[in-house]
Coordinates of C-alpha atoms in Angstrom, one line a residue:
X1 CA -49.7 41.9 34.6
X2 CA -46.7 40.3 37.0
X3 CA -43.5 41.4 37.2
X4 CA -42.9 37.3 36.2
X5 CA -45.4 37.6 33.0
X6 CA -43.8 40.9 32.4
X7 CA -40.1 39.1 31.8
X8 CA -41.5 36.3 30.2
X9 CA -42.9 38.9 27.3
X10 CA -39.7 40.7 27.1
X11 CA -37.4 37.2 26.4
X12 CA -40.1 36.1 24.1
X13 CA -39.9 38.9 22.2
X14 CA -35.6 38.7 22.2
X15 CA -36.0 35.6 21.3
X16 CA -38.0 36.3 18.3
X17 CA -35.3 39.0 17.6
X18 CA -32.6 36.5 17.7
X19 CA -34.1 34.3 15.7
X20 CA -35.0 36.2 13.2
X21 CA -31.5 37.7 13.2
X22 CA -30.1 33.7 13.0
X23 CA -32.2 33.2 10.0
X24 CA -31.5 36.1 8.4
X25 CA -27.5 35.3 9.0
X26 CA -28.2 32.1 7.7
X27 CA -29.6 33.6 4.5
X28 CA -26.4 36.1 3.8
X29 CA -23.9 32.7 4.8
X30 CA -25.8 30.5 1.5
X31 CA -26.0 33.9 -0.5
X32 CA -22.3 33.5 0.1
X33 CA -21.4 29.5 -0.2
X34 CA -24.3 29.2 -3.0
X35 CA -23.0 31.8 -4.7
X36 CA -22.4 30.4 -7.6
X37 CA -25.5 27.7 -8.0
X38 CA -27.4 31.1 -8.3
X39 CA -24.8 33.2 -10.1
X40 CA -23.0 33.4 -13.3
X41 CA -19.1 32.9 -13.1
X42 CA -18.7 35.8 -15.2
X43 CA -20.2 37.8 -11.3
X44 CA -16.9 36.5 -9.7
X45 CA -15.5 39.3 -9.3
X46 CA -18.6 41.0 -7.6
X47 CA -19.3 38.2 -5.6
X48 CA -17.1 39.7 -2.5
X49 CA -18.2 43.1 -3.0
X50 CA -22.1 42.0 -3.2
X51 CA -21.7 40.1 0.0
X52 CA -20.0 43.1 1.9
X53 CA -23.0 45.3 0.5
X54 CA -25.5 42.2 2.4
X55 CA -23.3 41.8 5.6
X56 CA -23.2 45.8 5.9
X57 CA -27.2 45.8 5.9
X58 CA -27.5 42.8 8.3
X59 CA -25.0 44.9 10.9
X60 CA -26.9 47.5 11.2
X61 CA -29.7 45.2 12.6
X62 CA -27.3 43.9 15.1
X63 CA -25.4 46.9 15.9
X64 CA -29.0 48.6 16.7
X65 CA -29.3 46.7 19.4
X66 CA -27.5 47.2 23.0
X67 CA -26.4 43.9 24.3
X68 CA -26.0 44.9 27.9
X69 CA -29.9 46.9 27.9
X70 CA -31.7 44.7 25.5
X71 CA -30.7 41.3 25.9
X72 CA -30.8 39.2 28.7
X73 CA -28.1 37.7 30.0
X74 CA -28.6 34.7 29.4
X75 CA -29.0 35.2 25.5
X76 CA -25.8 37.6 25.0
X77 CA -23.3 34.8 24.4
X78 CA -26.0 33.4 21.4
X79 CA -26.5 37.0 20.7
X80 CA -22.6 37.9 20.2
X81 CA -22.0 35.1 18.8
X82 CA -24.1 35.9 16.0
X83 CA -23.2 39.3 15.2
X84 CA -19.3 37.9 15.7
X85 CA -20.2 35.4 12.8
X86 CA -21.6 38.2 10.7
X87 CA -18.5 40.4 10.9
X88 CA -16.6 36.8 10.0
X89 CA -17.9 36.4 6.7
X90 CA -15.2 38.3 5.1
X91 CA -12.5 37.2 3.8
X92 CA -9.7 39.6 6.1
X93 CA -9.3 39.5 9.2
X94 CA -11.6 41.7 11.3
X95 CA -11.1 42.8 15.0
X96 CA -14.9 43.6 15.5
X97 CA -15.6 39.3 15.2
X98 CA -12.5 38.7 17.5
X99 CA -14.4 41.1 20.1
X100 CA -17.6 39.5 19.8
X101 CA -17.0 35.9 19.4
X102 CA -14.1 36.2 22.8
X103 CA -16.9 38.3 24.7
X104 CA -19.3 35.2 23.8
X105 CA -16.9 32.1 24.4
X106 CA -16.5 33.8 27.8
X107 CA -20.0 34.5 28.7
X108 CA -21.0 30.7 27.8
X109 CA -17.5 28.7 27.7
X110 CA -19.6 25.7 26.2
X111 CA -20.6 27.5 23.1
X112 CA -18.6 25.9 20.6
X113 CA -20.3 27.2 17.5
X114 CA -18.7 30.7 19.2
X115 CA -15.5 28.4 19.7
X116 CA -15.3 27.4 16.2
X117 CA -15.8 30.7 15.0
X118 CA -13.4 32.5 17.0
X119 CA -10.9 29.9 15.7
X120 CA -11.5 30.7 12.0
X121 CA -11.3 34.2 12.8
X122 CA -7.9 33.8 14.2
X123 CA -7.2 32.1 11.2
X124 CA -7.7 35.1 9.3
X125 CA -5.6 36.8 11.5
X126 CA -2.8 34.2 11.2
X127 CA -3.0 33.4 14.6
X128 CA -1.9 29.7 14.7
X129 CA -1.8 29.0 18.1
X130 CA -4.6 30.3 19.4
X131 CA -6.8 29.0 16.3
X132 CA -6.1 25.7 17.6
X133 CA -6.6 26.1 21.0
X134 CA -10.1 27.6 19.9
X135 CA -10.7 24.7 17.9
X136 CA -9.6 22.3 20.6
X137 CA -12.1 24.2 22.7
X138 CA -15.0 23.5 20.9
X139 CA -13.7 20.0 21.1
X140 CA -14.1 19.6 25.0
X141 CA -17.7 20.1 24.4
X142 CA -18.7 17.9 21.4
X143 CA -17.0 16.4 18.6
X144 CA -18.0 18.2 15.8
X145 CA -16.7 18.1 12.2
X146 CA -16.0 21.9 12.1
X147 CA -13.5 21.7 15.0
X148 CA -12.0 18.2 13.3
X149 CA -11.5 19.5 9.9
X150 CA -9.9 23.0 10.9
X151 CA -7.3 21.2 13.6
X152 CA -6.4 18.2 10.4
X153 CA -5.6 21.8 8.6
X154 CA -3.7 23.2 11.4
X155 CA -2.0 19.8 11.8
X156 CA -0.7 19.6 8.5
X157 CA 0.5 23.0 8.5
X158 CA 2.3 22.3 11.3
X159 CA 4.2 19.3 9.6
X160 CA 6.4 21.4 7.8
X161 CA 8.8 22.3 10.7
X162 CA 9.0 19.2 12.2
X163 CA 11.4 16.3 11.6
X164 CA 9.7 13.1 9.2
X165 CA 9.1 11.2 12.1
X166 CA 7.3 13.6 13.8
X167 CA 6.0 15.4 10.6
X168 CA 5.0 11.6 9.8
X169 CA 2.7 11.5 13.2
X170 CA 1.0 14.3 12.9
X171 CA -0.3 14.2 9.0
X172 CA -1.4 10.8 9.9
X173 CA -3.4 12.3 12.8
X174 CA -4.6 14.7 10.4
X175 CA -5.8 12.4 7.8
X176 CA -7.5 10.4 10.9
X177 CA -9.2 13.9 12.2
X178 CA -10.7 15.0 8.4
X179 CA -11.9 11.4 8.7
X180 CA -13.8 11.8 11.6
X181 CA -15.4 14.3 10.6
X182 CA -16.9 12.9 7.3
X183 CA -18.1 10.5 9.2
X184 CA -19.9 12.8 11.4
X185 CA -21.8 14.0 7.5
X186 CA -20.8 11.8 4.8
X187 CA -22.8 15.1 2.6
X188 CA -20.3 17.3 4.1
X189 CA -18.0 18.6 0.9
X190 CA -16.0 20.5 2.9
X191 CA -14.9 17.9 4.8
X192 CA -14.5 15.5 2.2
X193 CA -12.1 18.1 0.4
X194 CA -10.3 18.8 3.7
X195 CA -9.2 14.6 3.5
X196 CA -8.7 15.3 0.0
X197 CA -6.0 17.5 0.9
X198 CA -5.0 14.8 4.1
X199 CA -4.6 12.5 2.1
X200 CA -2.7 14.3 -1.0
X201 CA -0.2 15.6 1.6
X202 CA 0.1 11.9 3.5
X203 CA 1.0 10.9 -0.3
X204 CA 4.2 13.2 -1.2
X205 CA 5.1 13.6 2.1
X206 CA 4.9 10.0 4.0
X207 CA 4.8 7.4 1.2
X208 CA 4.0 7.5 -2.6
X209 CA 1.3 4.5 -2.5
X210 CA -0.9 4.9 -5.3
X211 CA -4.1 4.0 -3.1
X212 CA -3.6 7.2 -1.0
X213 CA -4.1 9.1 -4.2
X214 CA -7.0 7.1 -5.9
X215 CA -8.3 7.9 -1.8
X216 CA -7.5 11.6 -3.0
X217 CA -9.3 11.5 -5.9
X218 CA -11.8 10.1 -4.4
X219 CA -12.6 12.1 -1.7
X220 CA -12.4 15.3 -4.2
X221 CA -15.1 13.8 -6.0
X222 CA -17.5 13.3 -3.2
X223 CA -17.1 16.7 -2.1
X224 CA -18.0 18.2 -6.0
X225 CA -21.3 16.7 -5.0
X226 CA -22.1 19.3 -2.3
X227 CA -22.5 22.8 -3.8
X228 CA -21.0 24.3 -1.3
X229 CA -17.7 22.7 -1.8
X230 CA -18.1 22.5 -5.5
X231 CA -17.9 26.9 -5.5
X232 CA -14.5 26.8 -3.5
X233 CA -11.6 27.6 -6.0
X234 CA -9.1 25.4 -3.9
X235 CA -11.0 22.8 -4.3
X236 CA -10.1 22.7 -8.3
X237 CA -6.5 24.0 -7.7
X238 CA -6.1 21.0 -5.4
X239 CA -7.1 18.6 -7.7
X240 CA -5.5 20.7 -10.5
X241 CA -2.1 19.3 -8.5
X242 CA -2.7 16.2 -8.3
X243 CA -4.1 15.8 -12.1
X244 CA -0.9 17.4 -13.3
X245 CA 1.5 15.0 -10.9
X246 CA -0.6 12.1 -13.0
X247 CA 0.5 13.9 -16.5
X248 CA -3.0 14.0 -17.5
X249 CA -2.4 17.5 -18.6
X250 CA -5.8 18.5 -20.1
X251 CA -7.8 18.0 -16.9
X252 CA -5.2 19.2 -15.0
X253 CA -5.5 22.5 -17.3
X254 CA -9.1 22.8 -17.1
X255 CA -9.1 22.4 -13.3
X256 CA -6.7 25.7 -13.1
X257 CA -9.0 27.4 -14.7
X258 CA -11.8 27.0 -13.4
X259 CA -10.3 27.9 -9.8
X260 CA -9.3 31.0 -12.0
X261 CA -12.7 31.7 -13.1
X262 CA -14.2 31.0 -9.5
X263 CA -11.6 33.5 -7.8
X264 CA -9.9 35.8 -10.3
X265 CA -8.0 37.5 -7.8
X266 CA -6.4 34.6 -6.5
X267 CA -3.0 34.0 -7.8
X268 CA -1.8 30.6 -7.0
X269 CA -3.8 28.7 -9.7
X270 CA -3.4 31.3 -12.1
X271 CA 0.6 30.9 -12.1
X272 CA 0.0 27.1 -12.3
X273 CA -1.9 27.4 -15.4
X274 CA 0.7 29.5 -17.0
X275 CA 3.4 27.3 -16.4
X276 CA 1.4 24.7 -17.1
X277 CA 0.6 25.6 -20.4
X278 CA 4.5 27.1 -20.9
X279 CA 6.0 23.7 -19.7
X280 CA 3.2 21.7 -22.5
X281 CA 4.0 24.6 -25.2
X282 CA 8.2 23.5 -24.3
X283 CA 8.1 19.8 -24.5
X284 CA 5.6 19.8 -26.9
X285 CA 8.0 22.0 -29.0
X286 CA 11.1 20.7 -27.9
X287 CA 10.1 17.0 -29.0
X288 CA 8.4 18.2 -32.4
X289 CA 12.3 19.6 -33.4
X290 CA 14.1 16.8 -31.7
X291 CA 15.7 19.7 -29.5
X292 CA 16.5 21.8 -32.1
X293 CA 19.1 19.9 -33.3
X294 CA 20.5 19.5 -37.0
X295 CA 20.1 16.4 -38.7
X296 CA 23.7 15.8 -39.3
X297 CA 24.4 16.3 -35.1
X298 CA 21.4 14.3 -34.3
X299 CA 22.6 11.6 -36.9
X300 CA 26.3 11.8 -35.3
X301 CA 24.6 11.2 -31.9
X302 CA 22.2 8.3 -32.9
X303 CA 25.2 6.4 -34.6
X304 CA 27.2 7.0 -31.9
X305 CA 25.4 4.6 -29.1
X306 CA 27.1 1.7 -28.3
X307 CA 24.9 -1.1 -27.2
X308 CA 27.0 -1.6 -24.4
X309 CA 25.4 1.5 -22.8
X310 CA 22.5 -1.1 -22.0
X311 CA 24.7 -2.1 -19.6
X312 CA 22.9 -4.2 -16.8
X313 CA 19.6 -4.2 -19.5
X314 CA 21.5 -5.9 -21.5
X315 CA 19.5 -8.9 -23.5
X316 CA 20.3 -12.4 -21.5
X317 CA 20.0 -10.7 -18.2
X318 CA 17.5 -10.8 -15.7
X319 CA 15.8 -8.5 -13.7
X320 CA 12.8 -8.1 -11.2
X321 CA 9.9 -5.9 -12.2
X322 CA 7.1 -5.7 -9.4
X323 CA 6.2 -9.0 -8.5
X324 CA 7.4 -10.2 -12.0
X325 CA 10.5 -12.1 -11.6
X326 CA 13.5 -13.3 -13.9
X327 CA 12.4 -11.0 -16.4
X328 CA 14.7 -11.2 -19.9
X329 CA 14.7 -7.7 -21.8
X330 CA 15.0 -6.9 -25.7
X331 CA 15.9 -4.1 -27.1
X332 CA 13.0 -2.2 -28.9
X333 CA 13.0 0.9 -31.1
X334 CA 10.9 4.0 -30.0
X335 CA 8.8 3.7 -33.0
X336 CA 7.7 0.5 -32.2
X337 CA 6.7 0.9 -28.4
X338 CA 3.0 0.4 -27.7
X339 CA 0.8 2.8 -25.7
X340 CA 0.8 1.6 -21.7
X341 CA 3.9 -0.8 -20.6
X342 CA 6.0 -2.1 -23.1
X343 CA 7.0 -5.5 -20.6
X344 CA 10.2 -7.0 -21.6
X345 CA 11.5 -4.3 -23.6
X346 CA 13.7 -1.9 -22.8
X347 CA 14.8 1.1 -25.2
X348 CA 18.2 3.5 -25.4
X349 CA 18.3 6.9 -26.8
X350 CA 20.4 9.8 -26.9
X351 CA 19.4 13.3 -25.1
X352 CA 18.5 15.9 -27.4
X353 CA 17.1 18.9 -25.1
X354 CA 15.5 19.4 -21.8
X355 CA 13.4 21.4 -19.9
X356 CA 13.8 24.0 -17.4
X357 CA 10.8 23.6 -15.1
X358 CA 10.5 26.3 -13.0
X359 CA 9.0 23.4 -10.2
X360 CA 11.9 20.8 -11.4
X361 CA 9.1 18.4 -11.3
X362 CA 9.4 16.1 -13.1
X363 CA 13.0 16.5 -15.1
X364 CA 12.1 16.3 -18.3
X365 CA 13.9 15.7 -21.6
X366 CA 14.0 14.4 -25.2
X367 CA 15.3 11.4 -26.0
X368 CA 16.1 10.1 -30.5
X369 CA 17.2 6.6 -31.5
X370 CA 18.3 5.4 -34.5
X371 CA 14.8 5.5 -35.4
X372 CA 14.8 9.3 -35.2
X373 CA 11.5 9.1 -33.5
X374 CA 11.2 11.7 -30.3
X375 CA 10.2 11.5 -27.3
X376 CA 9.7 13.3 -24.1
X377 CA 11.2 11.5 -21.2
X378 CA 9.6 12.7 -17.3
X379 CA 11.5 11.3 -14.5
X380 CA 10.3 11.8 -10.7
X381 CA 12.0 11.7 -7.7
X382 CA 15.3 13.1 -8.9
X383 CA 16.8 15.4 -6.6
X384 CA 17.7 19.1 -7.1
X385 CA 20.6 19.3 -9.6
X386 CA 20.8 16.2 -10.7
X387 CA 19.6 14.7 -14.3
X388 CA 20.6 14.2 -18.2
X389 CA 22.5 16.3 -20.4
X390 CA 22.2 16.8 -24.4
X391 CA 24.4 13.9 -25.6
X392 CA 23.8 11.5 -22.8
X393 CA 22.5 7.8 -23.2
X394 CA 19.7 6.8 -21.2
X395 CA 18.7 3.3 -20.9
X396 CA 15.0 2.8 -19.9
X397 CA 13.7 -0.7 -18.8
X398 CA 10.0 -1.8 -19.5
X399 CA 9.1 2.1 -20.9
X400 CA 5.4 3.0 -20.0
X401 CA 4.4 5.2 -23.7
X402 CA 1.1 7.7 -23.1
X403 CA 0.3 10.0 -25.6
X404 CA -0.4 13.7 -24.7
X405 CA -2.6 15.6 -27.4
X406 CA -5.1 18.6 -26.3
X407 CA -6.2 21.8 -27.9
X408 CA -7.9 24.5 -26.6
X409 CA -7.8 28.0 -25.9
X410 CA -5.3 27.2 -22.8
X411 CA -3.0 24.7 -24.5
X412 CA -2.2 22.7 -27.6
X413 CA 0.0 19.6 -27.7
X414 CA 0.4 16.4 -29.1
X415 CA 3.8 14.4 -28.1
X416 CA 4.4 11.0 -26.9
X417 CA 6.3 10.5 -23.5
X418 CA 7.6 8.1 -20.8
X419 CA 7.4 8.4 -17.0
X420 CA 9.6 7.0 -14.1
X421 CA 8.5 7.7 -10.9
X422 CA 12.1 6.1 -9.7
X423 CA 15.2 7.7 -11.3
X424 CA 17.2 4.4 -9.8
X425 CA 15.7 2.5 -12.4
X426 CA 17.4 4.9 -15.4
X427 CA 21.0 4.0 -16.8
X428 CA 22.9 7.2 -18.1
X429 CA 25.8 6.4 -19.8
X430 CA 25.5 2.6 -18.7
X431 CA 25.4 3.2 -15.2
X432 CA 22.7 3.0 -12.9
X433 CA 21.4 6.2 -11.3
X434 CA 22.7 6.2 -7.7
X435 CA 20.6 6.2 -4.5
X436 CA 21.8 9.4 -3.7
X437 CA 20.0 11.2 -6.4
X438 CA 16.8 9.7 -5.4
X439 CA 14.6 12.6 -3.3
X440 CA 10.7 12.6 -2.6
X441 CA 8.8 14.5 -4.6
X442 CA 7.2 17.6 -3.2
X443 CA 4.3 19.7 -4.2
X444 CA 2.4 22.6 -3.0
X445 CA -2.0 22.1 -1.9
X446 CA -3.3 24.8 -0.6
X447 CA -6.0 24.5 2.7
X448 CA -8.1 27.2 3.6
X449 CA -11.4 27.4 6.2
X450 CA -14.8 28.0 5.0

């Protein structure tokens, strides 16, 4: 046999190493991201040791095997990449995949699977800068939805130190980036909930249009549809935050938990279920005893309004409402409010308690009338020290009524209340809330690579 047909053997039998090795990788990634379409949730917390006991076995394969003897040069950077990627799949940090995958992106600089890699695995590290400029790397070769999705992460991240026009620019360029890559595999989930989280942030931080958040929504919906996606914990936090900004409590609640029960040890949606349910467990309290307050106090403070703390609601006067103009209010009695928008009514009640939210979103408190009826009031948009007081008037123009009621094992409720998502619309004591008490609204998402 020749020296030629001698080589020929030898890299057809690497090959067959390698790609029995790439399967084989492949099999321990979807034991990991399929975890639980084959698993019970009650095996979460085994799921990260049983995939350490599978990465451990797969290592010794690779680490049997002398790269500079045994493979060819002109496999290693495949090779190294792939034993890189199997010391990435846990969840720390781990300086054996930094080794491999920087060996690998140097031995083929066009690799940018090994690009991509090496830029989660800095990740880990929390190693910002050169993250991105691994990501970016892989970019120069092809645009791939890995690359896109990790920089919109990195982008948004990056936000938060920067002044709002520039923090503006760049989570717009973030939701355009987790954009293009959906595109790139509309059955992506990952990518879908990576806009998801584009878009939730372009929401509280660039402008409160309602359409970014039904985009949101949607988007978190298409990416339940993959499995991968639908086994990643953040993705039900996520969506946890923005069912909870919507006050529809129960689904926000269930949302928690489930993150809980997909990732026991990780704390952020535990503590947002727990405060969730503590700040439901207040109002729902704090409405059902009108604050607490003695009848003969809360009788003082009803027959105490004077209709002249409607102020500029007062009936005869006309206002703008959306695209509704010359709008004539009457006043209405919060017993007789209607689920939805009351339009052309506008109510006036006295404080009777509030809540101490440890998030101090929304301020909430309890407005009587002389009806005696109770009701939970949840204003957005108020800025940090700022807000009602127990015997303060509030006058609230067109009141939008929903009904909270929920019980379960993680909550149980039943109050009425009214939101205002702009505190400038509120008269306390007859006068108009100022603009200078108006302040965005901001809440925590959490993005993490997969």
């Amino acid at each position: 046999m020749s020296v030629d047909s001698d080589e020929k053997v030898e890299l057809e039998n690497v090959k067959e190493i390698i790609d029995r090795l790439t399967d084989e990788l492949r099999e321990l990634y979807d034991f990991r991201n399929l975890f639980f379409e084959n698993h019970p949730l009650e095996l979460a917390t085994e799921k990260n040791r049983l995939v350490e006991e599978k990465k451990k076995i797969l290592l010794e394969k690779f680490e049997a095997i002398d790269v500079d003897t045994q493979i060819p040069f002109s496999m290693r950077a495949q090779f190294l990449y792939l034993k890189g990627r199997c010391y990435n799949i846990s969840i720390a940090y781990d300086a054996k995949a930094s080794q491999c995958l920087s060996k690998s992106v140097k031995l083929n600089p066009s690799l940018g699977a090994a690009w991509n890699e090496l830029g989660e695995c800095y990740w880990k590290n929390m190693n910002v800068k050169d993250a991105k400029a691994s990501f970016e790397g892989a970019l120069k070769h092809e645009r791939n939805r890995l690359s896109l999705r990790c920089l919109s992460i990195i982008l948004r991240q990056e936000s938060g130190n920067r002044k709002r026009n520039e923090a503006t620019a760049l989570l717009l360029n973030s939701v355009e980036m987790a954009k293009e890559a959906v595109a790139l595999d509309i059955k992506d989930g990952t990518s879908w909930m990576v806009l998801g989280n584009a878009y939730l942030c372009q929401f509280f931080t660039v402008s409160q249009d309602p359409a970014t958040l039904k985009l949101c929504m949607s988007a978190y919906k298409q990416a339940w549809l993959d499995p991968v996606a639908r086994g990643q914990p953040d993705l039900y936090y996520n969506k946890g935050i923005v069912l909870k900004y919507e006050e529809i409590y129960d689904e926000a609640l269930q949302n928690f938990d489930h993150a809980c029960r997909l990732d026991p040890r990780w704390e952020p949606p535990q503590s947002e279920r727990t405060k969730l349910a503590n700040y439901l467990k207040d109002t729902n309290e704090m409405v059902r005893t009108r604050g607490k307050l003695k009848t003969k106090r809360l009788t003082q403070l009803v027959q105490g309004m004077d209709k002249k703390m409607l102020g500029a609601y007062s009936p005869g006067t006309f206002h703008t409402f959306g695209s509704r103009r010359d709008v004539t209010l009457e006043q209405c009695r919060l017993d007789n409010l209607v689920e939805g928008v009351n339009e052309g009514k506008v109510v006036l009640g006295r404080v009777v308690g509030s809540i101490h939210n440890e998030n101090a979103v929304p301020f909430t408190f309890a407005i009587v009338d002389e009806s005696l009826t109770c009701v939970c009031v949840t204003v957005y948009n108020w800025a940090d020290g700022r807000g009602a007081i127990i015997g303060d008037c509030v006058t609230i123009p067109e009141p939008k009524m929903i009904t909270h009621k929920h019980e379960s094992d993680l909550a149980t409720y039943n109050f009425k209340s009214i939101r205002l998502n702009n505190p400038m619309l509120l008269l306390v004591n007859g006068k108009r809330v100022g603009r200078n008490q108006f302040a965005c609204t901001r809440v925590t998402s959490t993005y993490e690579l997969h």
